CSV table of N, CA and C in Angstrom, one decimal:
chain,number,residue,atom,x,y,z
X,1,UNK,N,-1.2,-8.9,21.2
X,1,UNK,CA,0.2,-9.1,20.9
X,1,UNK,C,0.7,-10.3,21.6
X,2,UNK,N,1.5,-11.2,21.0
X,2,UNK,CA,2.0,-12.4,21.6
X,2,UNK,C,3.0,-12.0,22.7
X,3,UNK,N,3.3,-13.0,23.6
X,3,UNK,CA,4.2,-12.7,24.6
X,3,UNK,C,5.6,-12.4,24.1
X,4,UNK,N,6.0,-13.1,23.0
X,4,UNK,CA,7.3,-12.9,22.4
X,4,UNK,C,7.3,-11.5,21.8
X,5,UNK,N,6.3,-11.1,21.0
X,5,UNK,CA,6.3,-9.8,20.4
X,5,UNK,C,6.2,-8.7,21.4
X,6,UNK,N,5.4,-8.9,22.5
X,6,UNK,CA,5.4,-8.0,23.5
X,6,UNK,C,6.7,-7.8,24.2
X,7,UNK,N,7.4,-8.9,24.5
X,7,UNK,CA,8.7,-8.9,25.1
X,7,UNK,C,9.7,-8.1,24.2
X,8,UNK,N,9.7,-8.5,22.8
X,8,UNK,CA,10.5,-7.8,21.9
X,8,UNK,C,10.3,-6.3,21.8
X,9,UNK,N,9.0,-6.0,21.8
X,9,UNK,CA,8.6,-4.5,21.8
X,9,UNK,C,9.1,-3.8,23.0
X,10,UNK,N,9.0,-4.5,24.2
X,10,UNK,CA,9.5,-3.8,25.4
X,10,UNK,C,11.0,-3.7,25.4
X,11,UNK,N,11.7,-4.7,24.8
X,11,UNK,CA,13.2,-4.6,24.7
X,11,UNK,C,13.5,-3.5,23.7
X,12,UNK,N,12.8,-3.3,22.6
X,12,UNK,CA,13.1,-2.3,21.6
X,12,UNK,C,12.9,-0.9,22.2
X,13,UNK,N,11.9,-0.7,23.1
X,13,UNK,CA,11.7,0.6,23.6
X,13,UNK,C,12.9,1.0,24.6
X,14,UNK,N,13.4,0.0,25.2
X,14,UNK,CA,14.5,0.3,26.2
X,14,UNK,C,15.9,0.3,25.7
X,15,UNK,N,16.1,-0.3,24.5
X,15,UNK,CA,17.5,-0.4,24.0
X,15,UNK,C,17.8,0.5,22.8
X,16,UNK,N,16.9,1.3,22.3
X,16,UNK,CA,17.2,2.3,21.2
X,16,UNK,C,16.5,2.0,19.9
X,17,UNK,N,16.9,2.8,18.9
X,17,UNK,CA,16.1,2.8,17.7
X,17,UNK,C,16.4,1.6,16.8
X,18,UNK,N,17.6,1.0,16.8
X,18,UNK,CA,17.8,-0.2,16.0
X,18,UNK,C,16.8,-1.3,16.1
X,19,UNK,N,16.5,-1.7,17.4
X,19,UNK,CA,15.5,-2.8,17.5
X,19,UNK,C,14.1,-2.3,17.1
X,20,UNK,N,13.8,-1.0,17.3
X,20,UNK,CA,12.6,-0.5,16.8
X,20,UNK,C,12.4,-0.6,15.3
X,21,UNK,N,13.5,-0.3,14.6
X,21,UNK,CA,13.5,-0.4,13.1
X,21,UNK,C,13.3,-1.8,12.7
X,22,UNK,N,14.0,-2.7,13.4
X,22,UNK,CA,13.9,-4.2,13.1
X,22,UNK,C,12.5,-4.7,13.3
X,23,UNK,N,11.9,-4.3,14.4
X,23,UNK,CA,10.6,-4.7,14.7
X,23,UNK,C,9.6,-4.2,13.8
X,24,UNK,N,9.7,-2.9,13.4
X,24,UNK,CA,8.8,-2.3,12.5
X,24,UNK,C,8.9,-3.0,11.1
X,25,UNK,N,10.2,-3.2,10.7
X,25,UNK,CA,10.4,-3.9,9.4
X,25,UNK,C,9.7,-5.3,9.5
X,26,UNK,N,9.9,-6.0,10.6
X,26,UNK,CA,9.2,-7.3,10.7
X,26,UNK,C,7.7,-7.2,10.7
X,27,UNK,N,7.2,-6.2,11.4
X,27,UNK,CA,5.7,-6.1,11.5
X,27,UNK,C,5.1,-5.7,10.1
X,28,UNK,N,5.8,-4.8,9.3
X,28,UNK,CA,5.3,-4.5,8.0
X,28,UNK,C,5.4,-5.7,7.1
X,29,UNK,N,6.5,-6.4,7.1
X,29,UNK,CA,6.6,-7.6,6.3
X,29,UNK,C,5.5,-8.6,6.6
X,30,UNK,N,5.3,-8.9,7.9
X,30,UNK,CA,4.3,-9.9,8.3
X,30,UNK,C,2.9,-9.4,7.9
X,31,UNK,N,2.6,-8.1,8.1
X,31,UNK,CA,1.3,-7.6,7.7
X,31,UNK,C,1.1,-7.8,6.2
X,32,UNK,N,2.0,-7.4,5.4
X,32,UNK,CA,1.9,-7.6,3.9
X,32,UNK,C,1.7,-9.1,3.5
X,33,UNK,N,2.5,-9.9,4.1
X,33,UNK,CA,2.4,-11.4,3.8
X,33,UNK,C,1.0,-11.9,4.3
X,34,UNK,N,0.6,-11.6,5.5
X,34,UNK,CA,-0.6,-12.1,6.0
X,34,UNK,C,-1.8,-11.6,5.2
X,35,UNK,N,-1.8,-10.3,4.8
X,35,UNK,CA,-2.9,-9.8,4.0
X,35,UNK,C,-2.9,-10.5,2.7
X,36,UNK,N,-1.8,-10.6,2.0
X,36,UNK,CA,-1.8,-11.3,0.7
X,36,UNK,C,-2.3,-12.7,0.8
X,37,UNK,N,-1.9,-13.4,1.9
X,37,UNK,CA,-2.3,-14.8,2.1
X,37,UNK,C,-3.8,-14.9,2.4
X,38,UNK,N,-4.2,-14.0,3.3
X,38,UNK,CA,-5.7,-14.1,3.6
X,38,UNK,C,-6.6,-13.7,2.5
X,39,UNK,N,-6.1,-12.8,1.7
X,39,UNK,CA,-6.9,-12.4,0.5
X,39,UNK,C,-7.1,-13.5,-0.4
X,40,UNK,N,-6.0,-14.2,-0.7
X,40,UNK,CA,-6.0,-15.4,-1.6
X,40,UNK,C,-6.9,-16.5,-1.0
X,41,UNK,N,-6.9,-16.6,0.3
X,41,UNK,CA,-7.8,-17.6,0.9
X,41,UNK,C,-9.3,-17.2,0.8
X,42,UNK,N,-9.5,-16.0,1.2
X,42,UNK,CA,-10.9,-15.5,1.3
X,42,UNK,C,-11.5,-15.1,-0.1
X,43,UNK,N,-10.6,-14.7,-1.0
X,43,UNK,CA,-11.0,-14.3,-2.3
X,43,UNK,C,-10.0,-15.0,-3.3
X,44,UNK,N,-10.3,-16.3,-3.7
X,44,UNK,CA,-9.4,-17.0,-4.5
X,44,UNK,C,-9.2,-16.4,-5.9
X,45,UNK,N,-10.0,-15.6,-6.4
X,45,UNK,CA,-9.9,-15.0,-7.7
X,45,UNK,C,-8.8,-13.9,-7.7
X,46,UNK,N,-8.3,-13.5,-6.5
X,46,UNK,CA,-7.3,-12.5,-6.4
X,46,UNK,C,-5.9,-13.0,-6.7
X,47,UNK,N,-5.4,-12.8,-7.9
X,47,UNK,CA,-4.1,-13.3,-8.2
X,47,UNK,C,-3.2,-12.2,-8.8
X,48,UNK,N,-3.7,-11.0,-8.8
X,48,UNK,CA,-3.0,-9.9,-9.4
X,48,UNK,C,-1.7,-9.7,-8.6
X,49,UNK,N,-0.5,-9.7,-9.3
X,49,UNK,CA,0.7,-9.4,-8.6
X,49,UNK,C,0.7,-8.0,-7.9
X,50,UNK,N,1.3,-7.8,-6.8
X,50,UNK,CA,1.3,-6.6,-6.0
X,50,UNK,C,1.9,-5.4,-6.9
X,51,UNK,N,2.9,-5.7,-7.7
X,51,UNK,CA,3.5,-4.6,-8.5
X,51,UNK,C,2.5,-4.1,-9.5
X,52,UNK,N,1.6,-4.9,-10.0
X,52,UNK,CA,0.6,-4.5,-10.9
X,52,UNK,C,-0.5,-3.7,-10.1
X,53,UNK,N,-0.8,-4.2,-9.0
X,53,UNK,CA,-1.8,-3.5,-8.1
X,53,UNK,C,-1.4,-2.1,-7.8
X,54,UNK,N,-0.1,-2.0,-7.5
X,54,UNK,CA,0.5,-0.6,-7.2
X,54,UNK,C,0.4,0.3,-8.4
X,55,UNK,N,0.7,-0.2,-9.6
X,55,UNK,CA,0.5,0.6,-10.8
X,55,UNK,C,-0.9,1.0,-11.0
X,56,UNK,N,-1.9,0.0,-10.8
X,56,UNK,CA,-3.3,0.4,-10.9
X,56,UNK,C,-3.7,1.5,-9.9
X,57,UNK,N,-3.1,1.4,-8.7
X,57,UNK,CA,-3.4,2.4,-7.7
X,57,UNK,C,-2.9,3.8,-8.2
X,58,UNK,N,-1.7,3.8,-8.7
X,58,UNK,CA,-1.2,5.1,-9.2
X,58,UNK,C,-2.1,5.6,-10.4
X,59,UNK,N,-2.4,4.7,-11.3
X,59,UNK,CA,-3.3,5.1,-12.4
X,59,UNK,C,-4.7,5.5,-12.0
X,60,UNK,N,-5.1,4.9,-10.9
X,60,UNK,CA,-6.4,5.3,-10.3
X,60,UNK,C,-6.4,6.8,-9.9
X,61,UNK,N,-5.3,7.3,-9.5
X,61,UNK,CA,-5.2,8.7,-9.1
X,61,UNK,C,-4.6,9.6,-10.2
X,62,UNK,N,-3.8,9.0,-11.1
X,62,UNK,CA,-3.1,9.9,-12.1
X,62,UNK,C,-3.2,9.2,-13.4
X,63,UNK,N,-4.3,9.3,-14.1
X,63,UNK,CA,-4.5,8.6,-15.4
X,63,UNK,C,-5.0,9.6,-16.4
X,64,UNK,N,-4.5,9.6,-17.6
X,64,UNK,CA,-3.4,8.8,-18.1
X,64,UNK,C,-2.1,9.3,-17.6
X,65,UNK,N,-1.1,8.4,-17.7
X,65,UNK,CA,0.3,8.8,-17.2
X,65,UNK,C,1.3,8.1,-18.1
X,66,UNK,N,2.5,8.8,-18.2
X,66,UNK,CA,3.6,8.3,-19.0
X,66,UNK,C,4.3,7.2,-18.2
X,67,UNK,N,4.9,6.2,-18.9
X,67,UNK,CA,5.7,5.2,-18.2
X,67,UNK,C,6.7,5.8,-17.3
X,68,UNK,N,7.4,6.8,-17.7
X,68,UNK,CA,8.4,7.5,-16.9
X,68,UNK,C,7.8,8.0,-15.6
X,69,UNK,N,6.6,8.6,-15.7
X,69,UNK,CA,6.0,9.1,-14.5
X,69,UNK,C,5.6,8.0,-13.5
X,70,UNK,N,5.1,6.9,-14.1
X,70,UNK,CA,4.7,5.7,-13.2
X,70,UNK,C,6.0,5.2,-12.6
X,71,UNK,N,7.1,5.1,-13.3
X,71,UNK,CA,8.3,4.5,-12.8
X,71,UNK,C,8.8,5.4,-11.7
X,72,UNK,N,8.8,6.7,-11.9
X,72,UNK,CA,9.2,7.7,-10.8
X,72,UNK,C,8.4,7.6,-9.6
X,73,UNK,N,7.0,7.5,-9.8
X,73,UNK,CA,6.1,7.4,-8.6
X,73,UNK,C,6.3,6.1,-7.8
X,74,UNK,N,6.6,5.0,-8.5
X,74,UNK,CA,6.8,3.7,-7.8
X,74,UNK,C,8.3,3.4,-7.5
X,75,UNK,N,9.2,4.3,-7.9
X,75,UNK,CA,10.6,4.2,-7.8
X,75,UNK,C,11.1,2.8,-8.4
X,76,UNK,N,10.7,2.6,-9.6
X,76,UNK,CA,11.1,1.5,-10.4
X,76,UNK,C,11.8,1.9,-11.6
X,77,UNK,N,12.5,1.0,-12.2
X,77,UNK,CA,13.1,1.3,-13.5
X,77,UNK,C,12.1,1.3,-14.6
X,78,UNK,N,12.2,2.2,-15.6
X,78,UNK,CA,11.2,2.3,-16.7
X,78,UNK,C,11.0,1.0,-17.4
X,79,UNK,N,12.1,0.2,-17.5
X,79,UNK,CA,12.0,-1.1,-18.2
X,79,UNK,C,11.1,-2.1,-17.4
X,80,UNK,N,11.2,-2.0,-16.1
X,80,UNK,CA,10.4,-2.8,-15.2
X,80,UNK,C,8.9,-2.4,-15.4
X,81,UNK,N,8.6,-1.1,-15.3
X,81,UNK,CA,7.2,-0.6,-15.5
X,81,UNK,C,6.7,-1.0,-16.9
X,82,UNK,N,7.5,-0.8,-17.9
X,82,UNK,CA,7.1,-1.1,-19.2
X,82,UNK,C,6.7,-2.6,-19.4
X,83,UNK,N,7.5,-3.5,-18.7
X,83,UNK,CA,7.2,-4.9,-18.8
X,83,UNK,C,5.9,-5.2,-18.1
X,84,UNK,N,5.7,-4.6,-16.9
X,84,UNK,CA,4.4,-4.7,-16.1
X,84,UNK,C,3.2,-4.2,-16.9
X,85,UNK,N,3.4,-3.1,-17.5
X,85,UNK,CA,2.3,-2.5,-18.3
X,85,UNK,C,2.0,-3.4,-19.5
X,86,UNK,N,3.0,-4.0,-20.1
X,86,UNK,CA,2.8,-4.9,-21.2
X,86,UNK,C,1.9,-6.1,-20.8
X,87,UNK,N,2.2,-6.6,-19.6
X,87,UNK,CA,1.3,-7.7,-19.0
X,87,UNK,C,-0.1,-7.2,-18.8
X,88,UNK,N,-0.2,-6.0,-18.2
X,88,UNK,CA,-1.5,-5.4,-17.9
X,88,UNK,C,-2.3,-5.1,-19.2
X,89,UNK,N,-1.6,-4.7,-20.2
X,89,UNK,CA,-2.3,-4.5,-21.5
X,89,UNK,C,-2.9,-5.8,-22.0
X,90,UNK,N,-2.1,-6.9,-21.9
X,90,UNK,CA,-2.5,-8.2,-22.3
X,90,UNK,C,-3.7,-8.7,-21.5
X,91,UNK,N,-3.8,-8.3,-20.2
X,91,UNK,CA,-4.9,-8.7,-19.3
X,91,UNK,C,-6.1,-7.8,-19.5
X,92,UNK,N,-6.0,-6.7,-20.3
X,92,UNK,CA,-7.1,-5.8,-20.6
X,92,UNK,C,-7.3,-4.8,-19.4
X,93,UNK,N,-6.3,-4.6,-18.6
X,93,UNK,CA,-6.5,-3.7,-17.5
X,93,UNK,C,-6.1,-2.2,-17.8
X,94,UNK,N,-5.2,-2.0,-18.8
X,94,UNK,CA,-4.8,-0.7,-19.2
X,94,UNK,C,-4.7,-0.7,-20.7
X,95,UNK,N,-4.6,0.6,-21.2
X,95,UNK,CA,-4.4,0.8,-22.6
X,95,UNK,C,-3.2,1.7,-22.7
X,96,UNK,N,-2.5,1.6,-23.9
X,96,UNK,CA,-1.4,2.5,-24.2
X,96,UNK,C,-1.7,3.3,-25.4
X,97,UNK,N,-1.6,4.6,-25.3
X,97,UNK,CA,-1.9,5.5,-26.5
X,97,UNK,C,-0.8,6.5,-26.6
X,98,UNK,N,-0.8,7.2,-27.7
X,98,UNK,CA,0.2,8.2,-28.0
X,98,UNK,C,-0.2,9.4,-27.1
X,99,UNK,N,0.8,10.1,-26.6
X,99,UNK,CA,0.7,11.2,-25.7
X,99,UNK,C,0.4,12.4,-26.7
X,100,UNK,N,-0.8,13.0,-26.5
X,100,UNK,CA,-1.2,14.1,-27.4
X,100,UNK,C,-0.2,15.3,-27.2
X,101,UNK,N,0.4,15.5,-26.1
X,101,UNK,CA,1.3,16.6,-25.8
X,101,UNK,C,2.7,16.3,-26.5
X,102,UNK,N,3.1,15.1,-26.7
X,102,UNK,CA,4.4,14.7,-27.2
X,102,UNK,C,4.2,13.4,-28.0
X,103,UNK,N,4.0,13.5,-29.3
X,103,UNK,CA,3.7,12.4,-30.1
X,103,UNK,C,4.8,11.3,-30.1
X,104,UNK,N,6.0,11.6,-29.6
X,104,UNK,CA,7.0,10.6,-29.5
X,104,UNK,C,6.8,9.7,-28.2
X,105,UNK,N,6.0,10.1,-27.3
X,105,UNK,CA,5.8,9.4,-26.0
X,105,UNK,C,4.4,8.8,-26.0
X,106,UNK,N,4.3,7.8,-25.1
X,106,UNK,CA,3.0,7.2,-24.9
X,106,UNK,C,2.5,7.4,-23.5
X,107,UNK,N,1.2,7.2,-23.4
X,107,UNK,CA,0.6,7.3,-22.0
X,107,UNK,C,-0.2,6.1,-21.8
X,108,UNK,N,-0.4,5.7,-20.5
X,108,UNK,CA,-1.1,4.6,-20.1
X,108,UNK,C,-2.3,5.0,-19.3
X,109,UNK,N,-3.5,4.3,-19.6
X,109,UNK,CA,-4.7,4.7,-18.8
X,109,UNK,C,-5.4,3.4,-18.4
X,110,UNK,N,-6.2,3.5,-17.4
X,110,UNK,CA,-7.0,2.4,-16.9
X,110,UNK,C,-8.1,2.1,-17.9
X,111,UNK,N,-8.4,0.9,-18.1
X,111,UNK,CA,-9.6,0.5,-18.9
X,111,UNK,C,-10.8,0.4,-17.8
X,112,UNK,N,-12.0,0.2,-18.3
X,112,UNK,CA,-13.1,-0.1,-17.4
X,112,UNK,C,-12.8,-1.4,-16.6
X,113,UNK,N,-12.2,-2.4,-17.2
X,113,UNK,CA,-11.8,-3.6,-16.5
X,113,UNK,C,-10.8,-3.3,-15.5
X,114,UNK,N,-9.8,-2.5,-15.8
X,114,UNK,CA,-8.8,-2.1,-14.8
X,114,UNK,C,-9.4,-1.4,-13.6
X,115,UNK,N,-10.3,-0.4,-13.9
X,115,UNK,CA,-11.0,0.3,-12.8
X,115,UNK,C,-11.8,-0.7,-11.9
X,116,UNK,N,-12.5,-1.6,-12.5
X,116,UNK,CA,-13.3,-2.6,-11.8
X,116,UNK,C,-12.4,-3.5,-11.0
X,117,UNK,N,-11.2,-3.9,-11.5
X,117,UNK,CA,-10.3,-4.8,-10.8
X,117,UNK,C,-9.7,-4.1,-9.6
X,118,UNK,N,-9.3,-2.8,-9.8
X,118,UNK,CA,-8.8,-2.0,-8.7
X,118,UNK,C,-9.9,-1.8,-7.6
X,119,UNK,N,-11.1,-1.5,-8.0
X,119,UNK,CA,-12.2,-1.3,-7.0
X,119,UNK,C,-12.4,-2.6,-6.2
X,120,UNK,N,-12.4,-3.8,-6.9
X,120,UNK,CA,-12.7,-5.1,-6.3
X,120,UNK,C,-11.5,-5.4,-5.3
X,121,UNK,N,-10.3,-5.1,-5.8
X,121,UNK,CA,-9.1,-5.4,-5.0
X,121,UNK,C,-9.2,-4.5,-3.7
X,122,UNK,N,-9.5,-3.2,-3.9
X,122,UNK,CA,-9.5,-2.3,-2.7
X,122,UNK,C,-10.6,-2.7,-1.7
X,123,UNK,N,-11.8,-3.1,-2.3
X,123,UNK,CA,-12.9,-3.5,-1.4
X,123,UNK,C,-12.5,-4.7,-0.6
X,124,UNK,N,-12.0,-5.7,-1.3
X,124,UNK,CA,-11.6,-7.0,-0.7
X,124,UNK,C,-10.6,-6.7,0.5
X,125,UNK,N,-9.6,-5.9,0.2
X,125,UNK,CA,-8.6,-5.7,1.2
X,125,UNK,C,-9.2,-4.9,2.4
X,126,UNK,N,-10.0,-3.9,2.1
X,126,UNK,CA,-10.6,-3.1,3.2
X,126,UNK,C,-11.5,-4.0,4.0
X,127,UNK,N,-12.3,-4.9,3.4
X,127,UNK,CA,-13.1,-5.8,4.2
X,127,UNK,C,-12.3,-6.7,5.1
X,128,UNK,N,-11.2,-7.2,4.5
X,128,UNK,CA,-10.3,-8.1,5.3
X,128,UNK,C,-9.7,-7.4,6.5
X,129,UNK,N,-9.2,-6.2,6.2
X,129,UNK,CA,-8.5,-5.4,7.3
X,129,UNK,C,-9.5,-5.0,8.3
X,130,UNK,N,-10.7,-4.6,7.9
X,130,UNK,CA,-11.8,-4.2,8.8
X,130,UNK,C,-12.2,-5.4,9.7
X,131,UNK,N,-12.3,-6.6,9.1
X,131,UNK,CA,-12.6,-7.7,10.0
X,131,UNK,C,-11.5,-8.0,11.0
X,132,UNK,N,-10.2,-7.9,10.5
X,132,UNK,CA,-9.1,-8.2,11.5
X,132,UNK,C,-9.1,-7.1,12.6
X,133,UNK,N,-9.3,-5.9,12.2
X,133,UNK,CA,-9.4,-4.8,13.2
X,133,UNK,C,-10.5,-5.0,14.2
X,134,UNK,N,-11.7,-5.5,13.7
X,134,UNK,CA,-12.8,-5.7,14.6
X,134,UNK,C,-12.5,-6.9,15.6
X,135,UNK,N,-11.6,-7.8,15.2
X,135,UNK,CA,-11.2,-8.9,16.1
X,135,UNK,C,-10.3,-8.5,17.2
X,136,UNK,N,-9.7,-7.3,17.1
X,136,UNK,CA,-8.8,-6.8,18.1
X,136,UNK,C,-9.5,-6.1,19.3
X,137,UNK,N,-8.9,-6.1,20.4
X,137,UNK,CA,-9.5,-5.3,21.5
X,137,UNK,C,-9.5,-3.8,21.2
X,138,UNK,N,-10.3,-3.1,21.9
X,138,UNK,CA,-10.4,-1.6,21.7
X,138,UNK,C,-9.1,-0.9,21.8
X,139,UNK,N,-8.3,-1.3,22.8
X,139,UNK,CA,-7.0,-0.7,23.0
X,139,UNK,C,-6.0,-0.9,21.8
X,140,UNK,N,-6.0,-2.1,21.2
X,140,UNK,CA,-5.1,-2.3,20.1
X,140,UNK,C,-5.6,-1.6,18.9
X,141,UNK,N,-6.9,-1.6,18.7
X,141,UNK,CA,-7.5,-0.8,17.5
X,141,UNK,C,-7.2,0.7,17.7
X,142,UNK,N,-7.3,1.2,18.9
X,142,UNK,CA,-7.0,2.6,19.1
X,142,UNK,C,-5.6,2.9,18.9
X,143,UNK,N,-4.7,2.0,19.3
X,143,UNK,CA,-3.3,2.2,19.1
X,143,UNK,C,-2.9,2.3,17.6
X,144,UNK,N,-3.6,1.4,16.8
X,144,UNK,CA,-3.3,1.4,15.4
X,144,UNK,C,-3.8,2.6,14.7
X,145,UNK,N,-5.0,3.0,15.1
X,145,UNK,CA,-5.6,4.3,14.5
X,145,UNK,C,-4.7,5.5,14.9
X,146,UNK,N,-4.3,5.5,16.1
X,146,UNK,CA,-3.5,6.6,16.6
X,146,UNK,C,-2.1,6.6,15.9
X,147,UNK,N,-1.6,5.5,15.5
X,147,UNK,CA,-0.3,5.4,14.8
X,147,UNK,C,-0.3,5.7,13.4
X,148,UNK,N,-1.5,5.8,12.8
X,148,UNK,CA,-1.6,6.0,11.3
X,148,UNK,C,-0.9,7.3,10.8
X,149,UNK,N,-1.2,8.4,11.5
X,149,UNK,CA,-0.5,9.6,11.0
X,149,UNK,C,1.0,9.5,11.0
X,150,UNK,N,1.6,8.9,12.1
X,150,UNK,CA,3.0,8.7,12.2
X,150,UNK,C,3.5,7.8,11.1
X,151,UNK,N,2.7,6.7,10.8
X,151,UNK,CA,3.1,5.8,9.8
X,151,UNK,C,3.2,6.4,8.4
X,152,UNK,N,2.2,7.3,8.1
X,152,UNK,CA,2.2,8.0,6.9
X,152,UNK,C,3.4,9.0,6.8
X,153,UNK,N,3.7,9.6,7.9
X,153,UNK,CA,4.8,10.5,8.0
X,153,UNK,C,6.1,9.7,7.8
X,154,UNK,N,6.2,8.5,8.3
X,154,UNK,CA,7.4,7.7,8.2
X,154,UNK,C,7.6,7.3,6.7
X,155,UNK,N,6.4,6.9,6.1
X,155,UNK,CA,6.5,6.5,4.6
X,155,UNK,C,6.9,7.7,3.8
X,156,UNK,N,6.5,8.9,4.1
X,156,UNK,CA,6.9,10.1,3.4
X,156,UNK,C,8.3,10.4,3.6
X,157,UNK,N,8.8,10.3,4.8
X,157,UNK,CA,10.2,10.5,5.1
X,157,UNK,C,11.1,9.5,4.3
X,158,UNK,N,10.7,8.2,4.4
X,158,UNK,CA,11.4,7.2,3.6
X,158,UNK,C,11.4,7.4,2.1
X,159,UNK,N,10.3,7.9,1.6
X,159,UNK,CA,10.2,8.2,0.2
X,159,UNK,C,11.1,9.4,-0.2
X,160,UNK,N,11.2,10.4,0.7
X,160,UNK,CA,12.0,11.5,0.4
X,160,UNK,C,13.5,11.1,0.4
X,161,UNK,N,13.9,10.3,1.3
X,161,UNK,CA,15.3,9.8,1.4
X,161,UNK,C,15.6,8.9,0.3
X,162,UNK,N,14.6,8.2,-0.2
X,162,UNK,CA,14.9,7.3,-1.4
X,162,UNK,C,15.0,8.0,-2.7
X,163,UNK,N,14.5,9.3,-2.7
X,163,UNK,CA,14.5,10.0,-3.9
X,163,UNK,C,15.9,10.3,-4.5
X,164,UNK,N,16.9,10.1,-3.6
X,164,UNK,CA,18.3,10.4,-4.0
X,164,UNK,C,19.0,9.1,-4.6
X,165,UNK,N,18.3,8.0,-4.6
X,165,UNK,CA,18.8,6.7,-5.0
X,165,UNK,C,18.3,6.4,-6.4
X,166,UNK,N,19.0,5.5,-7.1
X,166,UNK,CA,18.6,5.0,-8.4
X,166,UNK,C,17.4,4.0,-8.3
X,167,UNK,N,16.5,4.0,-9.2
X,167,UNK,CA,15.4,3.0,-9.2
X,167,UNK,C,16.0,1.6,-9.3
X,168,UNK,N,15.2,0.6,-8.9
X,168,UNK,CA,15.6,-0.8,-8.9
X,168,UNK,C,16.0,-1.2,-10.3
C-alpha cells in the first residue's frame, strides 16, 4: 500500500464510515480500471465491453433466459439489455429463440462461441489477478483473502438495497 493510501486508510479508520465508503469506492474503481487496462495490454484480443461480459456471465449460470430476467439480474433497463443482446447476436455470442413456455416471449442462450469467449475472458482475468496477488507480500494476500466473505456480503447488501430502485 502506498504511503498516501496507507495514510488515507488510517484516517478512514479513525474518522468514521464516510471516509471508509469513499476509500472503498475508490479502491473498487481503481481495481476495475486497472484490471481492464492490464487485460487489454496482456491480452490485446480482449475488447468485449464489460456490460456484455456481465450478460455472458449471467447466461453462463442461467441459460437460456428471458431478456426481462437478464435485465432484472443486472439491474438494467430491458431496452438496454435488448440492445446489448442484439450486438451479441451480431457477434455470434448468443442466440435468441422463442420461449417454449410462452410463445410471445423470447429467450437468449449462449452459443458455443459465447461459451468459449466467456471461458477465455474468465481464464485471462483469473491469470492476471493471480499474478498480481502473487506479487503482493503474504500479509496483503492474506488480508485480501480474509476480506472476500465480507466483500461478498457487502455486494449482497448493496444488491438488496438497490432492489427498491428503478433500473438504469
